[in-house]
Coordinates of C-alpha atoms in Angstrom, one line a residue:
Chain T
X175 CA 171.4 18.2 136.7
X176 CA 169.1 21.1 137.4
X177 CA 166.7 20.9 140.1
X178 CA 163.8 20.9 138.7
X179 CA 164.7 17.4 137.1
X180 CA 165.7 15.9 140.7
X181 CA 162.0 17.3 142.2
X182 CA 160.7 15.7 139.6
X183 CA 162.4 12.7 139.9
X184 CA 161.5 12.2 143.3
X185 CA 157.9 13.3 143.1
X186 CA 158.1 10.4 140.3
X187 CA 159.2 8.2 142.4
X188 CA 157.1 9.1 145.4
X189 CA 154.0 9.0 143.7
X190 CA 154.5 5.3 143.4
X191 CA 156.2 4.6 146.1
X192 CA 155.7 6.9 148.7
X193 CA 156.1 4.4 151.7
X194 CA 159.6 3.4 150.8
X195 CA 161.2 6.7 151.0
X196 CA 163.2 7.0 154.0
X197 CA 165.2 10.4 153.1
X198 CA 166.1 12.1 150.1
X199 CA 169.3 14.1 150.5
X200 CA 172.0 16.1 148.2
X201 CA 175.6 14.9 149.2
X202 CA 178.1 16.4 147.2
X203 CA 175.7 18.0 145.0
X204 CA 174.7 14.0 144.0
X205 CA 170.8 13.1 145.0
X206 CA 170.7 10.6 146.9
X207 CA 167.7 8.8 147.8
X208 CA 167.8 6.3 151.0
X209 CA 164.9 3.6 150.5
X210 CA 163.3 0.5 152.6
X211 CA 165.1 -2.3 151.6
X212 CA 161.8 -4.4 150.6
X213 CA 161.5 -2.9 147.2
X214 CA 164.8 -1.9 146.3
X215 CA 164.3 -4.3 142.7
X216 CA 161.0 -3.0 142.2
X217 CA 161.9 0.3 142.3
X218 CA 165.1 -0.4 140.0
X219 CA 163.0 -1.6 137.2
X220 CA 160.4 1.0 137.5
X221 CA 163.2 3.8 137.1
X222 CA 164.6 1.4 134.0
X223 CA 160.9 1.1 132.3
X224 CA 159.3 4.2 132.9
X225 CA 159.7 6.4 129.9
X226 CA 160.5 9.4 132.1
X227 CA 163.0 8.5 134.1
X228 CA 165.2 5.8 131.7
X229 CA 167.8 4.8 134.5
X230 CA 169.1 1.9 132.3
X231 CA 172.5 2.4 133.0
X232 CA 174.2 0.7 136.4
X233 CA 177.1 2.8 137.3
X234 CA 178.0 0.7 140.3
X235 CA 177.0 -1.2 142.9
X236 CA 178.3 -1.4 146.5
X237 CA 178.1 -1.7 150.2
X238 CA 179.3 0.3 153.0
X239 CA 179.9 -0.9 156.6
X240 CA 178.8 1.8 159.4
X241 CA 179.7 -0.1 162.6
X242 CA 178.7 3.2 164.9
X243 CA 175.3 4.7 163.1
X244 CA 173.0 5.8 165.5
X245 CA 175.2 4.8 168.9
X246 CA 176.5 6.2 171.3
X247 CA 180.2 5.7 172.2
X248 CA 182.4 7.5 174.1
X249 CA 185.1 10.2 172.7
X250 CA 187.9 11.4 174.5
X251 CA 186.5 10.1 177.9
X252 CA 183.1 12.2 177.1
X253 CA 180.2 10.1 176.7
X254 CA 178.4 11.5 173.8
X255 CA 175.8 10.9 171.3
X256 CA 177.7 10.6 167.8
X257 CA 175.0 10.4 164.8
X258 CA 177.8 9.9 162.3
X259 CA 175.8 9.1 159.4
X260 CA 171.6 9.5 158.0
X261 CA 169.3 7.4 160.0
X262 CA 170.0 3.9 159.4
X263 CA 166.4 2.3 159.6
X264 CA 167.5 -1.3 159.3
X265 CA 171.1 -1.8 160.2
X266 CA 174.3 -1.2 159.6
X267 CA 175.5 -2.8 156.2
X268 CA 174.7 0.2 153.3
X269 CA 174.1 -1.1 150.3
X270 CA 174.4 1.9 147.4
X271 CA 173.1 1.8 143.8
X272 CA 174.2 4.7 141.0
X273 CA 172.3 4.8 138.2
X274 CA 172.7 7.0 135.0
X275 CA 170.0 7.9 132.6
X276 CA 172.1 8.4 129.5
X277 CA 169.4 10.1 127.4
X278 CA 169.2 13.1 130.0
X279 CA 172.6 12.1 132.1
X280 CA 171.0 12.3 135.2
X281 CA 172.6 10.2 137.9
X282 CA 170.9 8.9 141.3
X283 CA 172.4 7.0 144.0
X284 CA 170.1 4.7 146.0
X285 CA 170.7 3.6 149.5
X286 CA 169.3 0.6 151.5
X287 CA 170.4 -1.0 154.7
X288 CA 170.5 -4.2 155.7
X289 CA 170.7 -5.8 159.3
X290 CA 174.4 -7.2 159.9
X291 CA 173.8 -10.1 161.3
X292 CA 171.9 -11.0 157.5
X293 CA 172.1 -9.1 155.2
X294 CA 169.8 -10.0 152.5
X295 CA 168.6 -8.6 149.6
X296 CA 167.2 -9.7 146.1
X297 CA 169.5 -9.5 143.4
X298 CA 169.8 -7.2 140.6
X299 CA 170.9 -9.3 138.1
X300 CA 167.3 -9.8 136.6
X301 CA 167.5 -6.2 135.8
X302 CA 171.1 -5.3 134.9
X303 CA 173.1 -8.2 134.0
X304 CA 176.5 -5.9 134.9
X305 CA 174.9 -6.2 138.6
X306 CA 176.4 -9.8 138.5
X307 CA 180.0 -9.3 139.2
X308 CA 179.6 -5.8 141.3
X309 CA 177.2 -8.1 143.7
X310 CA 179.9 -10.6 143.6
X311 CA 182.2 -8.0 144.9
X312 CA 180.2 -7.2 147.6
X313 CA 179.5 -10.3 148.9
X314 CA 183.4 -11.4 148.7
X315 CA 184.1 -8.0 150.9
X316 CA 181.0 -7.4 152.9
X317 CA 179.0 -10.9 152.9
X318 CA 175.8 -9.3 151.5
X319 CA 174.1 -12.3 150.2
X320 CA 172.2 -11.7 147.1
X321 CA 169.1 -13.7 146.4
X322 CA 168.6 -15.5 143.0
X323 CA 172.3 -14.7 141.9
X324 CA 173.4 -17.2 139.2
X325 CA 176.6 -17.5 140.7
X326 CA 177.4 -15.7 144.1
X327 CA 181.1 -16.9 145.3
X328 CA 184.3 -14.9 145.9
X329 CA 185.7 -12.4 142.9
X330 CA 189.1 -11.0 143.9
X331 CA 190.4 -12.6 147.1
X332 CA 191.5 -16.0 147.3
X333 CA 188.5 -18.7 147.1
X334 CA 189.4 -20.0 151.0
X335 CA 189.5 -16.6 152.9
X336 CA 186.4 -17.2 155.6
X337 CA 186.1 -13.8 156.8
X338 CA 184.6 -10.5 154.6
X339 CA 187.5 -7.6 155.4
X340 CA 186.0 -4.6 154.2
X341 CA 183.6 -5.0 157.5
X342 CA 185.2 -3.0 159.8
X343 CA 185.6 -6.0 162.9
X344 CA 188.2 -7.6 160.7
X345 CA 191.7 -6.1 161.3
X346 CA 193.1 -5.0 158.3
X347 CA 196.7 -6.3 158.9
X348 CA 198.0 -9.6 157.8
X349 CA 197.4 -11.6 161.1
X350 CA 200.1 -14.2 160.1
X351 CA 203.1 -12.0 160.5
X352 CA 205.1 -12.1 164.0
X353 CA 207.7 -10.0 163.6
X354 CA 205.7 -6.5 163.9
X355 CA 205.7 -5.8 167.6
X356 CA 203.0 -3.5 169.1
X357 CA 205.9 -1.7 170.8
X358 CA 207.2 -0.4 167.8
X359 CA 204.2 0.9 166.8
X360 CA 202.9 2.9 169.8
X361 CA 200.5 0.2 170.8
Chain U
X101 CA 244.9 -8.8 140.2
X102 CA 243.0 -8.1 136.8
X103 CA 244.1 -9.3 133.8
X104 CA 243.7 -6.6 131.5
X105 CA 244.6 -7.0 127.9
X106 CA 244.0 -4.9 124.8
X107 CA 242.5 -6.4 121.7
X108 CA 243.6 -5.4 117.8
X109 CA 241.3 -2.6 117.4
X110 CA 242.9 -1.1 120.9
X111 CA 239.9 -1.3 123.2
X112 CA 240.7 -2.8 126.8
X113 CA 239.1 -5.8 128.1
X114 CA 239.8 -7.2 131.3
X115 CA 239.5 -11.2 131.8
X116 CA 237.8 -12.6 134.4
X117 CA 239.9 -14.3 137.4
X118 CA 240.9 -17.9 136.4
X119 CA 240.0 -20.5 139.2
X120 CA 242.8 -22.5 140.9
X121 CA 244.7 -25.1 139.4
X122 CA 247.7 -26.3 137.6
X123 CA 249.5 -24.3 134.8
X124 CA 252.0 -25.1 132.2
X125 CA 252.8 -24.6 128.5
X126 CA 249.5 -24.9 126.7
X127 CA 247.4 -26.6 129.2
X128 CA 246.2 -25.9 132.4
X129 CA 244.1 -28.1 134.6
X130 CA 241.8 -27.4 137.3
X131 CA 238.5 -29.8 138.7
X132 CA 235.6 -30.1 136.6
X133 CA 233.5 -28.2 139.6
X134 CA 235.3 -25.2 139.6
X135 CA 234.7 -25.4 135.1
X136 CA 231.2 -26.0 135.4
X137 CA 230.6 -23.4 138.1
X138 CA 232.2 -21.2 136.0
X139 CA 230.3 -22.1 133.2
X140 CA 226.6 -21.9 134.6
X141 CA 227.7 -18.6 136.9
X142 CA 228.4 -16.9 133.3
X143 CA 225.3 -18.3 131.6
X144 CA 222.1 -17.6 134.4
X145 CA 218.9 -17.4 132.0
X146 CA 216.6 -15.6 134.2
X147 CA 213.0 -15.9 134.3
X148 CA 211.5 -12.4 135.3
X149 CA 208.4 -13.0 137.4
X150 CA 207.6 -8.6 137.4
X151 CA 204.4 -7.6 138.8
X152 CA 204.7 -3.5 139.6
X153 CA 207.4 -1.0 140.4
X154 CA 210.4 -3.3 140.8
X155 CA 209.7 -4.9 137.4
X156 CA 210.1 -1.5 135.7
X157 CA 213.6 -1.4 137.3
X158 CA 214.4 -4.9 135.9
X159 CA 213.8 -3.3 132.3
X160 CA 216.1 -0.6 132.6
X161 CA 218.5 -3.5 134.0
X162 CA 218.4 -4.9 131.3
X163 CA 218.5 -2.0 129.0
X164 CA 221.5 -0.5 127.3
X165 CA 222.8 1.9 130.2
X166 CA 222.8 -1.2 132.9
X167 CA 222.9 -4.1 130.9
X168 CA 222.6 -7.2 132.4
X169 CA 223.8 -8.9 129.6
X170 CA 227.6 -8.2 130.6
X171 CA 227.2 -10.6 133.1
X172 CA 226.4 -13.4 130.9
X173 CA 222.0 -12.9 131.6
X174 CA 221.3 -11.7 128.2
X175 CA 218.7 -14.4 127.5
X176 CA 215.6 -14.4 129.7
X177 CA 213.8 -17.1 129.9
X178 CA 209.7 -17.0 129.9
X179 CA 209.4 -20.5 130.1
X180 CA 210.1 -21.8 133.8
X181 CA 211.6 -24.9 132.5
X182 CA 214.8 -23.6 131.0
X183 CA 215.2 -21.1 133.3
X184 CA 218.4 -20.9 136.1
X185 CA 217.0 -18.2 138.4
X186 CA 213.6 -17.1 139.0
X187 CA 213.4 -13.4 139.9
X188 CA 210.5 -12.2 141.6
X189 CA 209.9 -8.2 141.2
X190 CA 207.3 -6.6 142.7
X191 CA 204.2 -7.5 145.6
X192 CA 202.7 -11.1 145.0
X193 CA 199.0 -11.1 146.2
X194 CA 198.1 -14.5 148.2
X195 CA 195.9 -15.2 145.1
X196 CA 198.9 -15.6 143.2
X197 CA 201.3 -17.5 145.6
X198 CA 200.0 -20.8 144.3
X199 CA 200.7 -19.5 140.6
X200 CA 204.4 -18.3 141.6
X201 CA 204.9 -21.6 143.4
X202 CA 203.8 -23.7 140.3
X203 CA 205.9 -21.6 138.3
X204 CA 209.1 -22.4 140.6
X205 CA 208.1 -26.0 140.7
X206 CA 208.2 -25.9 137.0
X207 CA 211.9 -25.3 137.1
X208 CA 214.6 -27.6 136.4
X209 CA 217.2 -28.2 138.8
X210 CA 219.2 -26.2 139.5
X211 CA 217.2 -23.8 140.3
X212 CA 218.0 -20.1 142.5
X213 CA 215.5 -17.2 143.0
X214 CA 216.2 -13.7 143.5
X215 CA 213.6 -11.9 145.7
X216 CA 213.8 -8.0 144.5
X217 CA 212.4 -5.5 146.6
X218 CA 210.0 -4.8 150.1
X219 CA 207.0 -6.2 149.0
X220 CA 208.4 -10.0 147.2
X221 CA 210.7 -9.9 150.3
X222 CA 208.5 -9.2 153.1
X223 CA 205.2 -7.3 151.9
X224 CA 206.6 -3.9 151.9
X225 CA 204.3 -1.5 152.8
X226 CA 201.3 -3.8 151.8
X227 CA 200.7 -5.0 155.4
X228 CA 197.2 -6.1 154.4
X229 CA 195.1 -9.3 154.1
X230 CA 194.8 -9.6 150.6
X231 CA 199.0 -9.8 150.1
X232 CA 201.8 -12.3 150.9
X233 CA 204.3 -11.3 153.3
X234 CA 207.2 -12.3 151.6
X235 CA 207.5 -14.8 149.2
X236 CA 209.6 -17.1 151.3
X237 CA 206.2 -18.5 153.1
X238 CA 206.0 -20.6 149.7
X239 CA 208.9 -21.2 148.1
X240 CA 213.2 -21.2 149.5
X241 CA 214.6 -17.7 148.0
X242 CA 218.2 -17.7 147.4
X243 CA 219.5 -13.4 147.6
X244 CA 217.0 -11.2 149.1
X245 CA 217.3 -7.6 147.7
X246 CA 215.9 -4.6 149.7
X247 CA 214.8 -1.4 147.8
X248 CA 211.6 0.2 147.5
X249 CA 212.1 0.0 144.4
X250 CA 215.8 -1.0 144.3
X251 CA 217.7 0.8 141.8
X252 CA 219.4 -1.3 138.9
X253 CA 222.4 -1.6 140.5
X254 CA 221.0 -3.0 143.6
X255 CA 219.5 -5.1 141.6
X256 CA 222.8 -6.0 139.9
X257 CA 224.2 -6.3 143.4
X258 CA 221.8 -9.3 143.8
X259 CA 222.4 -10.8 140.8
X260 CA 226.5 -10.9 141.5
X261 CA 225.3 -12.5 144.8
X262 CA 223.4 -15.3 143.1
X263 CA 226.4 -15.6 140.9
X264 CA 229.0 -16.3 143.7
X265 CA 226.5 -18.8 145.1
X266 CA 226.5 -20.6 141.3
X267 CA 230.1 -21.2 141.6
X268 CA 230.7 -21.7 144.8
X269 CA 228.2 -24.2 145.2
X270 CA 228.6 -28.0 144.9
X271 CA 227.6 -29.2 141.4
X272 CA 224.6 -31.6 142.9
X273 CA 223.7 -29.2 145.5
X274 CA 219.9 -31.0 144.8
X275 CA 221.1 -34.2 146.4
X276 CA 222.7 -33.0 149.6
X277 CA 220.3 -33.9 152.4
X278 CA 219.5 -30.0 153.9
X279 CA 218.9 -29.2 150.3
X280 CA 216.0 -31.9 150.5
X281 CA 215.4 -30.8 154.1
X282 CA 214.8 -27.2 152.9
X283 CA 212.5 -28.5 150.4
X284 CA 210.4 -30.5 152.1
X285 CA 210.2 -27.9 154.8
X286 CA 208.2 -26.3 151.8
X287 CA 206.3 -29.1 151.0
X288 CA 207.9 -29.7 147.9
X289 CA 208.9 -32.7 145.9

């Protein structure tokens, strides 16, 4: 994707919402574009309608869990100031959006956060029906509750698991098991 | 020991070992345990419950070079209700414990199960919430066999194992009372 199209993309996107940008940012040579949570399906649609941009393609949807953004922690007995990821204006749950425009094959990844303790957010299945399952992913691994989904329950783990283990305060070892004893392992 | 004796067109064959009993001109008689045992230890139809690596090593197993058919296993069985022994290859998630239990409930009696490699024996390497740690937390296994993957011959191994506990066991090994203790430890029946 040549620059020019990504200026223009966000100038597009700025002109309409200009209040909602938080940062726009190249990772990996990918434009990524970190966005207020309020208008996240707004924003969605406009890219899907607007004749010049023609996102109507959802890639993926997903969250991320960043349990240390923007806090300090101590590291090798130094107490230091670790910004380990972009600003995290809301909290610490990432929810990320790809989109592909197929006419052009440009791609965009949109990021929002969302407080831990609830983590909201409208759904996207009024836009892209695909969004149905992906959001149930991300609810069954990170809890992100999805307003207006037809039919938000678990998708891959096992319908009586009360915890979300992709967040990062759930061990990722079977807790059931006795016969692994820390001493073995150095702990 | 081995009774080896060689056919009209000249190959070898060696006869497996007769069981105890009495011998004479033209008959010999021996208890109807030791015939049956025998009989089902020769004639295992296996149901292969194969989920990754492991089950690729059941299909050379039963290929040409290893052939489990030479020890009478030639006919799997993908229904659970004529099957003799359940073997379980590969890492069952916890999703599909209660699918692997119904599937050894199905089973007629008697019933054995082979647990083939790390992961249906203890997890393996999958340490994780998402995966069983062995399937004994749902249902009684009979021969455990390590390997990540075992090799076909391990596998083999196992399968002798299961065979010596065919025979040797008592014919209505279901109505012994640990044999119901052991179940209902599992919450079966």
């Amino acid at each position: 994707m040549a620059d020019s199209q990504e200026e223009k993309l966000v100038s597009i996107i700025k002109e309409k919402f200009e209040d909602q940008v938080v940062l726009v940012e190249q990772l990996y040579d990918f434009l990524t574009i970190t966005l207020k949570k309020d208008k996240i399906v707004e924003i969605i649609r406009f890219l899907y309608d607007n004749p010049e941009t023609k996102f109507q393609f959802l890639t993926t949807i997903t969250a991320i869990h960043y349990p240390h953004t923007n806090e300090s922690r101590t590291v090798m007995g130094q107490a230091s100031n670790i910004v380990v990821d972009t600003p995290a204006p809301e909290g610490k749950i990432a929810l990320m959006y790809q989109l592909h425009n197929l006419y052009s094959n440009e791609r965009v990844r949109l990021k929002i956060y969302l407080p831990e303790s609830n983590p909201v957010v409208p759904t996207l299945t009024t836009v892209f029906s695909a969004a149905n399952w992906m959001e149930r992913e991300a609810y069954d691994f990170f809890g992100v509750i999805f307003e207006g989904h037809p039919n938000l329950k678990r998708i891959l783990n096992v319908e009586d698991m009360v915890i979300f283990p992709m967040r990062k305060e759930y061990p990722l070892e079977d807790q059931t098991r006795d016969d692994k004893r820390d001493e073995m392992f150095g702990r | 020991m081995e009774n080896v004796i060689t056919t009209q067109s000249g190959s070898k064959v060696t006869l497996g070992e007769k069981p105890e009993g009495y011998e004479g001109a033209g008959f010999f008689a021996t208890s109807l345990e030791k015939v049956v045992g025998m009989a089902r230890k020769n004639s295992i139809w296996p149901l292969p419950f194969a989920t990754s690596c492991c089950g690729i090593e059941f299909m050379a197993t039963m290929g040409a070079h290893y052939d489990l058919a030479r020890f009478g296993s030639e006919r799997l069985s993908f229904s659970p209700r004529q099957a003799d022994l359940l073997m379980v290859m590969g890492t069952i998630a916890k999703k599909m414990g209660p699918i692997l239990r119904q599937v050894y409930e199905q089973m007629a009696e008697p019933r054995w199960v082979l647990s083939v490699g790390a992961c249906a024996s203890s997890g393996g390497i999958f340490d994780t919430y998402s995966v069983l740690q062995g399937i004994d937390r749902i249902i009684p296994v009979d021969v455990y066999v390590p390997g990540c993957p075992p090799r076909p011959e391990q596998i083999i191994d196992g399968v002798m194992k299961i065979q010596r506990l065919v025979e040797t066991e008592s014919l209505r090994r279901r109505d012994s009372p640990e044999y119901k203790a052991m179940l209902n430890k599992y919450g079966i029946e």
